[in-house]
Coordinates of C-alpha atoms in Angstrom, one line a residue:
X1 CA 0.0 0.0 0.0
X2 CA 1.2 3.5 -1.0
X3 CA 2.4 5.4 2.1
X4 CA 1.2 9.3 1.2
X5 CA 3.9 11.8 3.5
X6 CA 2.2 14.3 5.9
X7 CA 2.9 17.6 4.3
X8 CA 6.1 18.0 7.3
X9 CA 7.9 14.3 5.5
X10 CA 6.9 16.0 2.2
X11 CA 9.3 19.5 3.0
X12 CA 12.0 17.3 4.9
X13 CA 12.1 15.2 1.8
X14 CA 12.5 18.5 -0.6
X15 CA 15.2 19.8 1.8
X16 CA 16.9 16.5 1.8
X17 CA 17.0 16.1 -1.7
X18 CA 18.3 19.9 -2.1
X19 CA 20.9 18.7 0.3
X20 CA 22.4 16.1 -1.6
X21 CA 21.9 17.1 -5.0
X22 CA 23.0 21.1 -4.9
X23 CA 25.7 22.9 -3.2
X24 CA 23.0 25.9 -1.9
X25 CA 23.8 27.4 0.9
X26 CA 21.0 25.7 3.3
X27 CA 20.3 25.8 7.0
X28 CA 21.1 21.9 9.1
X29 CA 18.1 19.9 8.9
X30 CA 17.4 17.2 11.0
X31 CA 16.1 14.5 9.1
X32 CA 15.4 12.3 11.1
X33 CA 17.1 8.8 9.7
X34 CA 15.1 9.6 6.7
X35 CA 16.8 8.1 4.0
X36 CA 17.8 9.1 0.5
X37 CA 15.8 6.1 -1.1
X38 CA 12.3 7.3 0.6
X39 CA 13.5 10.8 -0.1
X40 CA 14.1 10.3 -3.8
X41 CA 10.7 11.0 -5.5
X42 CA 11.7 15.1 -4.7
X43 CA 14.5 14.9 -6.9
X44 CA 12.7 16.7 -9.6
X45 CA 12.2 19.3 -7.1
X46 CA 15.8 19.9 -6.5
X47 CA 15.8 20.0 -10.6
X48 CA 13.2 22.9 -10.3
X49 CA 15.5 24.7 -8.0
X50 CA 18.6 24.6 -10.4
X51 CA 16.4 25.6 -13.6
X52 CA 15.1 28.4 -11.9
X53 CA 18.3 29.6 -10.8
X54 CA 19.8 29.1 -14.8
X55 CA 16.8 30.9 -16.4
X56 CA 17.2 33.8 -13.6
X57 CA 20.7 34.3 -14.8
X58 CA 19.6 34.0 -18.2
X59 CA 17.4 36.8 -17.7
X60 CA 19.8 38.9 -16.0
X61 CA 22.3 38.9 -18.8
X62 CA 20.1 39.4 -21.9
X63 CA 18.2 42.3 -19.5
X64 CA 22.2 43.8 -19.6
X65 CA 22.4 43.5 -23.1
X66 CA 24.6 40.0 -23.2
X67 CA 24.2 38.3 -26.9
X68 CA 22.7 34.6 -26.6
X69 CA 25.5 32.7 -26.7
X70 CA 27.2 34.6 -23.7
X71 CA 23.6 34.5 -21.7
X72 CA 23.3 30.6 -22.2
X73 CA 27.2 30.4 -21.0
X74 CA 26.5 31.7 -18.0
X75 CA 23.5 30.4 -17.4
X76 CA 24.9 26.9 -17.4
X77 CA 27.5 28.2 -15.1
X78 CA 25.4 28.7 -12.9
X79 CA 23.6 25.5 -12.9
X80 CA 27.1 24.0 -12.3
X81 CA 27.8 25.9 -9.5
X82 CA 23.9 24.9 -7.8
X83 CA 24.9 21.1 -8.3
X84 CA 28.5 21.4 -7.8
X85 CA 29.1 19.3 -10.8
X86 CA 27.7 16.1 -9.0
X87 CA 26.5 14.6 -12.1
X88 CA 28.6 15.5 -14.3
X89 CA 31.4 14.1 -12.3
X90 CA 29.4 11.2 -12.5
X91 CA 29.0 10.9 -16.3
X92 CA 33.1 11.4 -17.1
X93 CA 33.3 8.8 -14.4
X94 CA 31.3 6.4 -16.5
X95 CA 32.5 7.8 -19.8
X96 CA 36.2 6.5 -18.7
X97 CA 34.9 3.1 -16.7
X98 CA 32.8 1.9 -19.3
X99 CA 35.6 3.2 -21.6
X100 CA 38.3 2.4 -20.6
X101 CA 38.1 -0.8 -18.4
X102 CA 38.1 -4.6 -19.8
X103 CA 36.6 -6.1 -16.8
X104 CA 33.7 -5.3 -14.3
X105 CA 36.3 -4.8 -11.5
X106 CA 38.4 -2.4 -13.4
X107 CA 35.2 -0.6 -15.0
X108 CA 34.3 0.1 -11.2
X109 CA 37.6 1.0 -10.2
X110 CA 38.6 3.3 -12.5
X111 CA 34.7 5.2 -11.8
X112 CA 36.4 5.2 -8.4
X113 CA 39.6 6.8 -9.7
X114 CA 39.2 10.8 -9.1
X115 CA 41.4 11.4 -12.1
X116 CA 39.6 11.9 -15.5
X117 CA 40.6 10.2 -18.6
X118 CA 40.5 10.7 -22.2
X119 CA 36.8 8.9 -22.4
X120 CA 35.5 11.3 -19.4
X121 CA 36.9 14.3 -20.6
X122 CA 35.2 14.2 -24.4
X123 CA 31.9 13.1 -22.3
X124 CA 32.3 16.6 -20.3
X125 CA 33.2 18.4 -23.3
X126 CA 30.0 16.9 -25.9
X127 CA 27.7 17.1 -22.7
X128 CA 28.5 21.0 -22.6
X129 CA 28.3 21.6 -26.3
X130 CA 25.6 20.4 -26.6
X131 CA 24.0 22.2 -24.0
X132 CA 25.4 25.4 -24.3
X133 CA 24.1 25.2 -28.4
X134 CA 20.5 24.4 -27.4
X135 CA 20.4 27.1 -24.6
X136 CA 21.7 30.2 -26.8
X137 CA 19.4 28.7 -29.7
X138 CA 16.3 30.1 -28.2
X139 CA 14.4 33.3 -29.0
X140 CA 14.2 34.8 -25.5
X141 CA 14.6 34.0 -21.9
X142 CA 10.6 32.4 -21.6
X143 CA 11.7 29.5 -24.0
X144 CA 15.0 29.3 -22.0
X145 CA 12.9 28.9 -18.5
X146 CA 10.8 26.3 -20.1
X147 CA 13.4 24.2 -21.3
X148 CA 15.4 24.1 -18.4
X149 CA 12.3 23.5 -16.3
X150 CA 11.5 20.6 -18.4
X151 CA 14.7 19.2 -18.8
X152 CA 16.2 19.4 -14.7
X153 CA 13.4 18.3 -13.6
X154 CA 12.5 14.8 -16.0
X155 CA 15.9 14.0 -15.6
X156 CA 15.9 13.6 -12.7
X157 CA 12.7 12.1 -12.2
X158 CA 14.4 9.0 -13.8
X159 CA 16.3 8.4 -10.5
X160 CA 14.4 6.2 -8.3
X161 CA 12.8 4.1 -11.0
X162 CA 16.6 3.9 -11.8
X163 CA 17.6 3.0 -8.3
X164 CA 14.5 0.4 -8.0
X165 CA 15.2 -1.6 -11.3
X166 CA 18.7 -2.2 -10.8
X167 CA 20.6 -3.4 -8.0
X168 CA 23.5 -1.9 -6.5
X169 CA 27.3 -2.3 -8.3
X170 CA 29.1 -2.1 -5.4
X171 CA 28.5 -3.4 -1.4
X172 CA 29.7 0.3 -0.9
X173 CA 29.3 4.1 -1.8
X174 CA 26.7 6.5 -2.6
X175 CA 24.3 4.0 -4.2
X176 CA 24.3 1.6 -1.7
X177 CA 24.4 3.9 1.0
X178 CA 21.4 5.6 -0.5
X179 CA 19.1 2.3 0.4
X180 CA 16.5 0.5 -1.5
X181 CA 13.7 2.6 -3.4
X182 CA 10.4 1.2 -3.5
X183 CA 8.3 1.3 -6.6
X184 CA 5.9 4.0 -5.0
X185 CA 8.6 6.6 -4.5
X186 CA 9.8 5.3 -8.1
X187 CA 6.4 5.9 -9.7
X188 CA 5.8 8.8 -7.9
X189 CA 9.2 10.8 -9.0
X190 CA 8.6 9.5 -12.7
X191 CA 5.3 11.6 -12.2
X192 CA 6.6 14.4 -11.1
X193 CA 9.2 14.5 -13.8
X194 CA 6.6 13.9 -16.5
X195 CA 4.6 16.6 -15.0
X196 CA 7.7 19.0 -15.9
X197 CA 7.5 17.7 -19.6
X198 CA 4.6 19.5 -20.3
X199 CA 6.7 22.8 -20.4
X200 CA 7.3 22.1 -23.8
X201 CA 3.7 22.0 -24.8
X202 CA 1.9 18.0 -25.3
X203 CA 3.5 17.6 -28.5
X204 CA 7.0 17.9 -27.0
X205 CA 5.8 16.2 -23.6
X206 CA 5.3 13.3 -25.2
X207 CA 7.8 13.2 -28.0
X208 CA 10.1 13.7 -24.7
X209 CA 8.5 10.7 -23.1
X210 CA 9.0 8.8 -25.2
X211 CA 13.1 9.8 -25.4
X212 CA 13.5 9.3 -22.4
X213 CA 12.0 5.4 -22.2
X214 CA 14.3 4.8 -24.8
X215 CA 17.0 6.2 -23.0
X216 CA 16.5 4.9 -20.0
X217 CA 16.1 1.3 -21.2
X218 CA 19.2 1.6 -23.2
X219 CA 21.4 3.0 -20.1
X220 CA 19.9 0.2 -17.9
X221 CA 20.9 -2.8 -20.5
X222 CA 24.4 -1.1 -20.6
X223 CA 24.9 -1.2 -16.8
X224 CA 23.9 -3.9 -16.4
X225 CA 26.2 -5.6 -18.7
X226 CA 29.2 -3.3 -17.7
X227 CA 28.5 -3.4 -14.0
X228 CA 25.7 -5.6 -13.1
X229 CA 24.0 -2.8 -11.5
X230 CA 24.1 0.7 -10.8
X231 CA 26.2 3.0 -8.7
X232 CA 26.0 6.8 -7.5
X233 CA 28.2 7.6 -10.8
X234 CA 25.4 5.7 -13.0
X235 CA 22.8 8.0 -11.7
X236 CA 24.3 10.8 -12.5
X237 CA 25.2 9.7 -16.2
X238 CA 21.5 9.3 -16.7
X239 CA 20.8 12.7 -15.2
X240 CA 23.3 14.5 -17.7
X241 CA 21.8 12.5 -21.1
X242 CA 18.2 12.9 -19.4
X243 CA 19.0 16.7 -19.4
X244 CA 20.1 16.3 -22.9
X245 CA 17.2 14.5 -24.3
X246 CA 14.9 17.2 -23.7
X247 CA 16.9 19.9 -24.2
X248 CA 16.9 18.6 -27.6
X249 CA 13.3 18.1 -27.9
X250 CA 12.9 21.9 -26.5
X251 CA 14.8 22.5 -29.5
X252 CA 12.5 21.5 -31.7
X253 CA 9.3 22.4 -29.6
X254 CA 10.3 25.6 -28.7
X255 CA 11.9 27.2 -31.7

């Protein structure tokens, strides 16, 4: 049976999640052994946060008179600077495991391996093109917000159905620390996420949709054959082509 939070489990949940997934300066909360895993269906939220504070600086710099490109620099900046890089660090980790290693135990040590590699580096670099293009493509800081909106928050929606379909990598780390999810915070995350989608109008919500199920299916066969699971890094390689899947649908849907 489907456990609904009391509106106080709902705002520790939100605060939690903008804990671990942003680098905002927030007051200690006392969570109250509340774990990531139950916690998880707010991740969107914490997307919400970061698009909002990209679009603001978005707006800011066209309102100066900064040309598109410069705008949409920036504001990717600063949604780097909200997360602190947490997924992307997590997709050049993958980029050079999955890469570089020959065996399960070296994919997963080298994801370990704080150093980037050749593999993880391009990731970063194609990850930000790509990105950056879409962003200073759009008319106007409106199309901007809705595409950011759309795109932080479904991709990280995919998180706990993520989590709840594959089984940990490692006996350690983020992942495992993080707990199991159960497929009612899953669903209800994927929800939310899909809620975002319709941003970029139904057309584009569900051409996104479907995107994404692709996606996702695709990144869950090829962890589980790399890894045999998932792992804190894995999450955040979905996030980062999750983010870029939209953001290329906006590109269509909102030109």
């Amino acid at each position: 049976m489907t456990v609904v939070p009391s509106p106080r489990q709902a705002l520790d949940d939100i605060a939690l999640c903008l804990v671990f997934f942003t680098r905002l300066p927030l007051p200690v909360v006392d969570f109250r052994d509340r774990s990531l895993a139950a916690a998880i269906w707010a991740a969107p939220v914490a997307g919400l946060t970061v698009a909002l504070i990209g679009a603001l600086v978005y707006a800011v710099g066209t309102w100066l008179g900064l040309a598109a490109g410069p705008a949409a620099a920036l504001a990717l900046a600063a949604t780097l600077l909200a997360t602190g890089c947490i997924h992307e660090d997590g997709l050049s980790d993958v980029a050079d495991g999955f890469g570089g290693g020959k065996t399960r135990e070296k994919k997963l040590e080298i994801m370990r391996d704080s150093r980037i590699g050749a593999y993880g580096a391009c990731a970063l670099g194609i990850s930000l093109l790509i990105r950056w293009s879409v962003l200073s493509g759009f008319a106007g800081p409106v199309y901007v917000f809705l595409a950011l909106i759309a795109a932080h928050a479904a991709s990280r929606g995919l998180f706990g159905a993520f989590m709840h379909l594959l089984p940990a990598a490692r006996s350690d780390g983020l992942s495992a620390d993080a707990g199991m999810v159960s497929a009612e915070t899953a669903i209800a995350g994927a929800v939310l996420g899909a809620v975002a989608l319709l941003a970029l109008g139904f057309g584009g919500a569900v051409a996104a949709l479907i995107l994404l199920g692709l996606l996702f299916a695709a990144f869950r066969e090829l962890c589980r054959n790399q890894i045999g699971g998932q792992t804190g890094d894995t999450v955040g390689a979905l996030q980062q082509l999750g983010e870029i899947a939209v953001l290329l649908v906006a590109s269509v849907c909102l030109s």
